[in-house]
Amino acid sequence: MALELRPNCEYCDKDLPPESTIARICSFECTFCVECVDLKLDNVCPNCGGGFVPRPIRPARQWRPGLSVAKRPPSTKQRQLSYDLADIAAHRDRIKAIAPEHR
Ligand SMILES: [Zn+2]
Ligand SMILES: [Zn+2]
C-alpha cells in the first residue's frame, strides 16, 4: 500500500499537492504544513503525539511501471482537526519536551 498523500494541512487547510516541499507527516500519515508543525504544534502530532518528517515527493514521471502520481494518485479526502485548539495546545505542551524517539 502506498503512502496516503493527503490534500491539505489538517490545521490551517493549506493545499499540499503531491509535489509540495512543505508537507510534513507523522508515522500515521497525519499531514500538516511545515509552518503549523513548527509554529503551532512544536513537532507534536495532535492526533498521535509523534513527531514529523518531510513528506516524500511521489514522482510525477513514471520511471518504473505503475509508480507515479498519475498511477497512484493523491487522496482527495480533506482532513480537519479532530480536537479543539485548547486540547491540542495542552497535548502539545505535555509532550513537546520529550524527543520523538522517546515518546
Ligand atoms: Zn498548516
Ligand atoms: Zn499522528
Short mmCIF file of C-alpha atoms and ligand atoms in Angstrom, two decimals:
data_model
loop_
_atom_site.label_atom_id
_atom_site.label_comp_id
_atom_site.label_asym_id
_atom_site.label_seq_id
_atom_site.Cartn_x
_atom_site.Cartn_y
_atom_site.Cartn_z
CA MET A 1 0.00 0.00 0.00
CA ALA A 2 1.33 3.42 -0.93
CA LEU A 3 1.62 6.36 1.42
CA GLU A 4 -1.64 8.33 1.53
CA LEU A 5 -0.84 11.74 0.07
CA ARG A 6 -3.43 13.88 1.85
CA PRO A 7 -4.52 17.04 0.09
CA ASN A 8 -4.43 19.65 2.83
CA CYS A 9 -2.90 20.75 6.11
CA GLU A 10 -5.16 19.44 8.83
CA TYR A 11 -4.53 22.57 10.92
CA CYS A 12 -4.65 25.55 8.51
CA ASP A 13 -6.19 23.85 5.45
CA LYS A 14 -3.39 24.93 3.12
CA ASP A 15 -3.27 22.86 -0.07
CA LEU A 16 -0.49 20.26 -0.03
CA PRO A 17 -0.27 18.74 -3.51
CA PRO A 18 1.95 15.69 -4.09
CA GLU A 19 4.88 17.86 -5.19
CA SER A 20 4.70 20.13 -2.14
CA THR A 21 8.01 20.58 -0.34
CA ILE A 22 6.32 21.98 2.78
CA ALA A 23 4.19 18.93 3.65
CA ARG A 24 5.06 17.09 6.85
CA ILE A 25 3.76 13.71 8.02
CA CYS A 26 3.78 11.63 11.18
CA SER A 27 4.09 7.84 11.16
CA PHE A 28 0.30 7.53 10.77
CA GLU A 29 0.32 9.88 7.76
CA CYS A 30 -1.30 12.74 9.67
CA THR A 31 -0.40 15.64 7.38
CA PHE A 32 0.40 19.26 8.16
CA CYS A 33 2.34 22.13 6.60
CA VAL A 34 5.78 22.99 7.93
CA GLU A 35 4.61 26.32 9.39
CA CYS A 36 1.97 24.62 11.51
CA VAL A 37 4.39 21.87 12.59
CA ASP A 38 6.98 24.45 13.67
CA LEU A 39 4.85 27.33 14.95
CA LYS A 40 1.62 25.72 16.19
CA LEU A 41 2.46 22.12 17.01
CA ASP A 42 6.09 22.18 18.16
CA ASN A 43 6.62 18.91 16.28
CA VAL A 44 3.89 17.12 18.26
CA CYS A 45 1.20 15.45 16.17
CA PRO A 46 -2.17 16.49 17.64
CA ASN A 47 -3.55 13.05 16.86
CA CYS A 48 -0.87 10.57 17.90
CA GLY A 49 1.74 12.64 19.77
CA GLY A 50 4.55 11.59 17.42
CA GLY A 51 6.97 13.82 15.55
CA PHE A 52 7.01 14.80 11.89
CA VAL A 53 9.29 14.35 8.90
CA PRO A 54 9.14 15.88 5.41
CA ARG A 55 6.67 14.02 3.20
CA PRO A 56 8.45 12.30 0.32
CA ILE A 57 7.52 13.57 -3.11
CA ARG A 58 5.98 10.94 -5.35
CA PRO A 59 7.49 11.26 -8.81
CA ALA A 60 5.26 12.82 -11.45
CA ARG A 61 7.05 10.86 -14.13
CA GLN A 62 6.59 7.12 -14.46
CA TRP A 63 10.22 5.99 -14.14
CA ARG A 64 9.09 2.43 -13.40
CA PRO A 65 5.80 0.83 -14.45
CA GLY A 66 2.85 1.84 -12.25
CA LEU A 67 4.80 4.08 -9.89
CA SER A 68 3.90 7.71 -10.47
CA VAL A 69 1.42 10.30 -9.24
CA ALA A 70 -0.80 9.55 -12.24
CA LYS A 71 -0.85 5.81 -11.50
CA ARG A 72 -1.06 6.15 -7.71
CA PRO A 73 -2.94 9.44 -7.28
CA PRO A 74 -3.14 11.50 -4.10
CA SER A 75 -6.09 11.27 -1.74
CA THR A 76 -8.87 13.79 -2.31
CA LYS A 77 -10.33 13.43 1.17
CA GLN A 78 -9.91 16.73 3.02
CA ARG A 79 -8.97 16.37 6.68
CA GLN A 80 -9.81 18.60 9.61
CA LEU A 81 -8.60 18.67 13.19
CA SER A 82 -10.18 16.06 15.44
CA TYR A 83 -9.68 18.09 18.64
CA ASP A 84 -10.25 21.70 19.59
CA LEU A 85 -7.36 24.16 19.72
CA ALA A 86 -7.19 24.28 23.54
CA ASP A 87 -6.98 20.49 23.70
CA ILE A 88 -4.27 20.45 21.02
CA ALA A 89 -2.23 23.09 22.86
CA ALA A 90 -2.42 21.15 26.14
CA HIS A 91 -1.46 17.92 24.36
CA ARG A 92 1.49 19.70 22.70
CA ASP A 93 2.71 21.23 25.95
CA ARG A 94 2.54 17.86 27.69
CA ILE A 95 4.70 16.17 25.03
CA LYS A 96 6.93 18.71 23.24
CA ALA A 97 9.90 18.48 25.63
CA ILE A 98 10.20 14.74 25.01
CA ALA A 99 12.26 13.88 21.93
CA PRO A 100 10.19 11.94 19.35
CA GLU A 101 12.37 8.84 19.79
CA HIS A 102 11.45 8.72 23.48
CA ARG A 103 7.70 9.42 23.25
ZN ZN B 1 -0.79 24.37 8.13
ZN ZN B 2 -0.01 11.48 14.02
#
